[in-house]
Coordinates of C-alpha atoms in Angstrom, one line a residue:
M18 CA 65.9 176.9 165.4
G19 CA 67.2 173.3 165.3
T20 CA 65.4 170.4 163.6
A21 CA 64.3 167.4 165.6
V22 CA 67.5 165.5 164.6
D23 CA 70.1 168.1 165.4
T24 CA 68.2 169.2 168.6
Q25 CA 68.2 165.7 169.9
N26 CA 71.8 165.4 169.0
M27 CA 72.8 168.5 171.0
E28 CA 70.8 167.4 174.0
N29 CA 72.6 164.0 174.0
G30 CA 76.0 165.7 173.4
R31 CA 76.6 163.5 170.3
K32 CA 77.5 164.3 166.8
V33 CA 75.2 162.8 164.1
T34 CA 77.2 161.3 161.3
V35 CA 75.5 160.9 157.9
I36 CA 77.0 159.2 154.9
F37 CA 75.2 159.2 151.6
V38 CA 75.7 156.0 149.6
L39 CA 75.4 156.5 145.9
G40 CA 75.9 154.4 142.8
G41 CA 74.0 153.0 139.8
P42 CA 71.6 150.2 140.0
G43 CA 73.6 147.0 140.3
S44 CA 76.7 148.7 141.6
G45 CA 76.6 146.6 144.8
K46 CA 75.6 149.3 147.3
G47 CA 73.3 147.0 149.3
T48 CA 75.9 144.3 149.8
Q49 CA 78.5 146.9 151.0
C50 CA 76.0 148.7 153.2
A51 CA 75.3 145.4 155.0
N52 CA 79.1 144.9 155.5
I53 CA 79.5 148.5 156.8
V54 CA 76.6 148.0 159.3
Q55 CA 78.2 144.8 160.6
N56 CA 81.7 146.1 160.9
F57 CA 81.3 149.8 161.8
G58 CA 78.1 150.1 163.7
F59 CA 76.1 152.3 161.3
T60 CA 72.4 152.2 160.8
H61 CA 71.4 151.6 157.2
L62 CA 68.5 153.6 155.9
S63 CA 67.0 153.2 152.4
A64 CA 64.7 155.9 151.2
G65 CA 62.9 153.4 149.0
D66 CA 62.4 150.9 151.8
L67 CA 61.0 153.7 154.1
L68 CA 58.5 154.8 151.4
R69 CA 57.4 151.2 150.9
A70 CA 57.0 150.6 154.6
E71 CA 55.0 153.7 155.0
I72 CA 52.6 152.6 152.2
K73 CA 52.3 149.2 153.8
S74 CA 51.4 150.7 157.2
G75 CA 48.1 152.0 155.7
S76 CA 48.7 155.4 157.3
E77 CA 47.2 158.6 155.8
N78 CA 50.7 159.5 154.7
G79 CA 51.2 156.1 153.1
T80 CA 48.0 156.3 151.2
M81 CA 49.0 159.7 149.8
I82 CA 52.4 158.3 148.8
Q83 CA 50.8 155.3 147.1
S84 CA 48.4 157.5 145.2
M85 CA 51.2 159.7 143.9
I86 CA 53.2 156.7 142.7
K87 CA 50.2 155.2 140.9
E88 CA 49.6 158.5 139.2
G89 CA 53.2 158.6 138.1
K90 CA 54.0 161.6 140.2
I91 CA 57.3 162.1 142.1
V92 CA 56.9 161.9 145.9
P93 CA 57.9 165.3 147.3
S94 CA 61.4 165.5 148.7
E95 CA 60.1 166.8 152.0
V96 CA 58.0 163.7 152.5
T97 CA 61.0 161.4 152.0
V98 CA 63.3 163.5 154.1
K99 CA 60.8 163.5 157.0
L100 CA 60.6 159.7 156.9
L101 CA 64.4 159.6 157.0
Q102 CA 64.5 162.1 159.8
L103 CA 62.0 160.0 161.9
A104 CA 63.9 156.8 161.3
M105 CA 67.1 158.5 162.5
Q106 CA 65.4 159.7 165.7
E107 CA 63.9 156.2 166.4
S108 CA 67.1 154.3 165.7
G109 CA 68.9 155.2 168.9
N110 CA 72.1 155.5 166.8
D111 CA 74.1 158.5 165.7
K112 CA 75.8 157.0 162.6
F113 CA 73.7 156.6 159.4
L114 CA 74.2 155.2 155.9
I115 CA 71.6 156.7 153.7
D116 CA 71.4 154.5 150.7
G117 CA 70.3 155.7 147.2
F118 CA 69.5 159.2 148.4
P119 CA 69.7 162.0 147.5
R120 CA 68.6 161.0 144.0
N121 CA 68.8 164.5 142.6
E122 CA 69.8 168.1 143.5
E123 CA 66.3 168.9 144.8
N124 CA 66.6 165.9 147.2
R125 CA 69.9 167.1 148.4
E126 CA 68.8 170.7 149.0
T127 CA 65.7 169.6 150.9
F128 CA 67.7 167.1 153.1
E129 CA 70.2 169.8 154.2
S130 CA 67.6 172.5 154.8
V131 CA 65.1 170.3 156.7
T132 CA 67.6 168.3 158.9
G133 CA 70.4 170.9 159.1
I134 CA 72.9 168.2 158.4
E135 CA 75.5 167.8 155.7
P136 CA 77.0 164.4 155.0
E137 CA 80.4 163.5 156.4
F138 CA 81.1 162.3 152.9
V139 CA 79.5 160.5 149.9
L140 CA 80.5 156.9 149.3
F141 CA 80.3 156.6 145.5
F142 CA 80.3 153.1 144.0
D143 CA 81.6 153.7 140.5
C144 CA 80.8 150.8 138.1
P145 CA 80.7 150.5 134.3
E146 CA 77.1 150.4 132.9
E147 CA 77.9 147.1 131.1
E148 CA 78.9 145.4 134.4
M149 CA 75.8 146.8 136.3
E150 CA 73.6 145.6 133.4
K151 CA 75.1 142.1 133.6
R152 CA 74.6 141.9 137.3
L153 CA 71.0 143.0 137.2
L154 CA 70.0 140.6 134.4
T155 CA 71.7 137.6 136.2
R156 CA 70.5 138.2 139.7
N157 CA 67.4 136.4 140.9
Q158 CA 65.5 138.7 143.3
G159 CA 62.1 138.5 141.6
R160 CA 62.1 142.3 140.9
E161 CA 59.8 143.3 138.1
D162 CA 62.1 146.1 137.0
D163 CA 65.0 143.7 136.4
N164 CA 64.3 143.6 132.6
L165 CA 66.5 145.2 130.0
E166 CA 64.1 147.9 129.0
T167 CA 63.5 149.1 132.6
I168 CA 67.1 148.7 133.4
K169 CA 68.1 151.1 130.6
K170 CA 65.5 153.6 131.9
R171 CA 67.0 153.4 135.4
F172 CA 70.5 154.0 134.1
K173 CA 69.3 157.1 132.2
V174 CA 67.6 158.5 135.3
Y175 CA 70.7 157.8 137.4
M176 CA 73.0 159.5 134.9
E177 CA 70.8 162.6 134.5
S178 CA 69.7 163.0 138.2
S179 CA 72.2 161.4 140.6
L180 CA 75.5 162.1 139.0
P181 CA 75.1 165.9 139.4
V182 CA 74.8 165.2 143.2
V183 CA 78.1 163.4 143.1
A184 CA 79.6 166.3 141.1
Y185 CA 78.3 168.8 143.7
Y186 CA 79.9 167.0 146.6
S187 CA 83.1 166.4 144.6
L188 CA 83.6 170.2 144.5
K189 CA 83.4 170.1 148.3
D190 CA 86.0 167.3 148.5
K191 CA 83.4 165.0 150.1
V192 CA 83.3 162.1 147.6
R193 CA 85.0 158.8 148.3
K194 CA 85.0 156.9 145.1
I195 CA 85.1 153.1 145.1
D196 CA 85.9 150.9 142.1
A197 CA 82.7 148.8 142.3
A198 CA 83.5 146.6 139.3
K199 CA 85.7 144.4 141.4
Q200 CA 84.6 141.3 143.4
A201 CA 82.6 142.1 146.5
E202 CA 85.4 141.1 148.9
A203 CA 87.9 143.3 147.1
V204 CA 85.4 146.2 147.1
F205 CA 84.9 145.9 150.8
E206 CA 88.7 146.1 151.4
D207 CA 88.6 149.5 149.8
V208 CA 85.5 150.5 151.8
K209 CA 87.2 149.4 155.0
A210 CA 90.2 151.6 154.2
I211 CA 88.0 154.6 153.8
F212 CA 86.1 154.0 157.1
N213 CA 89.2 153.2 159.1
S214 CA 90.8 156.4 157.9
T215 CA 87.9 158.5 159.1
T216 CA 87.9 157.4 162.7
E217 CA 88.4 160.3 165.1
E218 CA 90.1 158.3 167.9
W219 CA 93.7 158.5 168.9
E220 CA 95.5 155.2 169.6
K221 CA 98.5 155.1 171.9
V222 CA 101.6 153.5 170.3
S223 CA 104.6 151.9 171.9
S224 CA 106.7 154.2 174.1
L225 CA 109.9 155.5 172.6
R226 CA 112.6 154.4 175.1
V227 CA 115.7 155.5 173.2
G228 CA 117.0 159.0 172.8
R229 CA 116.0 162.4 174.1
F230 CA 113.5 163.9 171.8
S231 CA 111.4 167.1 172.1
R232 CA 109.5 169.3 169.7
E233 CA 112.3 171.9 169.9
T234 CA 115.2 169.7 168.9
T235 CA 113.7 167.0 166.6
D236 CA 113.1 166.4 162.9
A237 CA 110.4 163.9 162.1
I238 CA 109.4 162.6 158.7
G239 CA 107.2 159.8 157.3
W240 CA 109.1 157.3 155.1
H241 CA 107.8 154.0 153.7
G242 CA 105.1 153.9 156.4
R243 CA 107.6 154.5 159.1
L244 CA 108.3 157.5 161.3
C245 CA 111.9 158.7 161.4
M246 CA 113.0 160.9 164.3
V247 CA 116.4 162.6 164.8
N248 CA 117.4 165.1 167.5
V249 CA 119.3 167.4 165.2
K250 CA 119.6 170.4 167.6
G251 CA 120.5 171.0 171.2
D252 CA 123.4 169.8 173.3
T253 CA 122.7 166.1 173.6
A254 CA 124.4 163.5 171.5
K255 CA 122.7 163.0 168.2
Q256 CA 120.3 160.0 168.3
G257 CA 117.8 158.6 165.9
A258 CA 114.9 156.2 166.0
I259 CA 112.5 154.7 163.5
Y260 CA 108.9 153.6 164.4
S261 CA 107.2 150.9 162.4
A262 CA 103.4 151.4 162.4
E263 CA 102.8 147.9 161.1
Q264 CA 104.7 146.3 164.0
D265 CA 104.1 149.0 166.6
L266 CA 107.8 148.9 167.4
W267 CA 110.7 151.4 167.7
G268 CA 114.1 150.6 166.4
D269 CA 117.5 152.2 166.1
M270 CA 118.2 154.3 163.0
K271 CA 121.0 152.9 160.7
E272 CA 124.4 154.3 161.4
G273 CA 124.9 155.8 157.9
M274 CA 121.4 157.5 157.9
L275 CA 122.0 159.0 161.4
S276 CA 125.6 160.2 160.8
G277 CA 124.7 161.9 157.6
W278 CA 121.5 163.6 158.9
R279 CA 122.7 167.2 159.1
G280 CA 120.0 169.8 158.6
P281 CA 116.4 170.0 157.7
A282 CA 114.9 166.9 155.9
A283 CA 111.8 165.9 154.0
A284 CA 110.5 162.8 152.3
M285 CA 109.3 163.1 148.7
D286 CA 106.0 161.1 148.5
E287 CA 107.2 159.0 151.4
E288 CA 109.7 157.3 149.1
M289 CA 113.0 159.3 149.0
I290 CA 114.5 161.3 151.9
Y291 CA 116.2 164.6 151.0
L292 CA 118.1 166.9 153.4
V293 CA 120.0 170.1 153.2
D294 CA 123.4 170.3 154.9
E295 CA 123.0 173.9 156.0
S296 CA 126.6 174.3 156.8
K297 CA 127.8 173.4 153.3
G298 CA 124.7 174.3 151.2
V299 CA 124.4 170.8 149.8
V300 CA 121.2 168.9 149.0
R301 CA 121.6 165.1 149.6
K302 CA 119.3 162.1 149.2
Y303 CA 119.5 158.9 151.2
N304 CA 120.4 155.6 149.6
E305 CA 118.9 152.8 151.6
E306 CA 120.9 150.0 149.9
T307 CA 124.2 151.5 150.8
D308 CA 123.1 153.3 154.0
G309 CA 124.7 156.5 152.7
W310 CA 123.9 160.0 151.5
V311 CA 124.4 161.1 147.9
D312 CA 125.0 164.7 146.9
V313 CA 122.4 166.1 144.5
V314 CA 123.2 169.8 144.1
E315 CA 125.2 172.5 145.9
S316 CA 124.6 176.2 146.2
D317 CA 125.7 179.0 148.6
R318 CA 122.0 180.0 148.6
L319 CA 121.3 176.9 150.6
R320 CA 123.7 177.7 153.4
G321 CA 121.8 178.3 156.7
A322 CA 118.7 176.4 155.4
Q323 CA 116.1 176.3 158.2
Q324 CA 113.1 174.2 156.9
M325 CA 112.1 172.2 153.9
A326 CA 109.0 170.7 152.3
A327 CA 108.9 168.2 149.4
R328 CA 106.3 167.5 146.8
G329 CA 105.8 166.9 143.1
G330 CA 109.5 166.4 142.5
R331 CA 110.5 169.7 144.0
L332 CA 112.1 170.8 147.3
C333 CA 111.1 174.1 148.8
V334 CA 113.8 175.2 151.2
V335 CA 113.3 178.1 153.6
C336 CA 116.4 180.2 153.9
K337 CA 117.6 183.6 155.2
D338 CA 115.4 183.6 158.3
G339 CA 112.2 183.0 156.2
S340 CA 112.8 185.8 153.7
E341 CA 113.6 183.5 150.8
I342 CA 112.5 180.2 149.3
V343 CA 114.9 178.2 147.3
V344 CA 113.1 175.8 145.0
V345 CA 115.0 172.8 143.8
D346 CA 113.6 170.6 141.0
V347 CA 115.4 167.3 141.8
M348 CA 113.6 165.4 139.0
A349 CA 115.3 167.6 136.3
S350 CA 118.6 166.5 134.9
P351 CA 120.7 168.2 136.0
P352 CA 118.7 169.5 139.0
Q353 CA 117.3 173.1 138.5
M354 CA 117.1 175.8 141.1
W355 CA 115.4 179.1 141.5
V356 CA 114.5 181.6 144.2
V357 CA 111.0 182.8 145.2
E358 CA 110.7 185.8 147.5
P359 CA 107.6 186.1 149.7
P360 CA 105.4 189.3 149.5
Q361 CA 107.0 192.3 151.1
G362 CA 106.6 192.3 154.8
F363 CA 106.0 188.5 155.0
N364 CA 108.2 185.6 156.1
V365 CA 107.7 182.0 155.1
A366 CA 107.7 178.7 156.9
A367 CA 107.8 175.2 155.4
V368 CA 105.3 172.7 156.7
H369 CA 105.3 169.0 155.9
V370 CA 102.5 167.0 157.4
L371 CA 103.2 163.5 158.5
P372 CA 101.1 160.9 156.5
R373 CA 98.5 158.9 158.3
M374 CA 100.1 155.6 159.4
S375 CA 97.8 152.7 160.3
R376 CA 98.2 149.2 161.7
T377 CA 94.8 148.1 160.4

């Protein structure tokens, strides 16, 4: 049975996006949340603000919360989560920043069980304790807890309770860490990069007007933020084009790059292009300054190479109709080479994923 939040979401055909915003006191979460709201259309929810508003309302629930706080008791997670859930329903939005919550593992478990929602990711503002302490002592917000003794206690609670939540989501690859020690403007540049990279919309780029390219005949790799395409197969004359994401423009490939592009290619960390001339069994790398290809290593095992992937200083070349992988360590001097065979009955395929290219 769905909760109020996810049931409403299904009826409206919308996906509810929740981002937890965590960081120590004085890490600048509030400033950045305001920037995110203004630039990305999120609704900012603070668990602390919601509890204080409920107390101020004079409701029965608010009276109970006030009594617990006065008695030094911890407000039950379910009470806080239900306040967050109600605020989400009443907002009319489907994108939420939840600031300073969950404060501990019990908060996290309750939120996920009550709402049925996992965060899209956790925005973690990482800041040295000394810097946070300096900010808290110099800011003038009239807060009673901005004194050194209370600040130290808040740091201790944060370290013991909130960091395990960060660790939990780190294991799920859901933490986006921000260096919050920088100036607010620089911090927001990092924040923008994260939010721009999580958009789920496709943007049409300028049409490719040169060459005849298709999935069956084309090699495409990402290199220095550009997309390089060459039709290396088929009966048409070999043509190449390079797309600049920054300028949203297609241009002709340099003559030397195009003429020497014979066989499967891959870019190592988007910096250096390698290819295998499958007819000669030679690995070559591209020299942008001379617009030429330089031989790296030669082996009969590389003849007939079909696909290649590059990472960590090594090339993995698929040969012999997928029955053999030739690994070339191009960082070694001289380059080292060895063969890996797939499990019996299996063939292999190399996959290199084009990097995200953005004009933002």
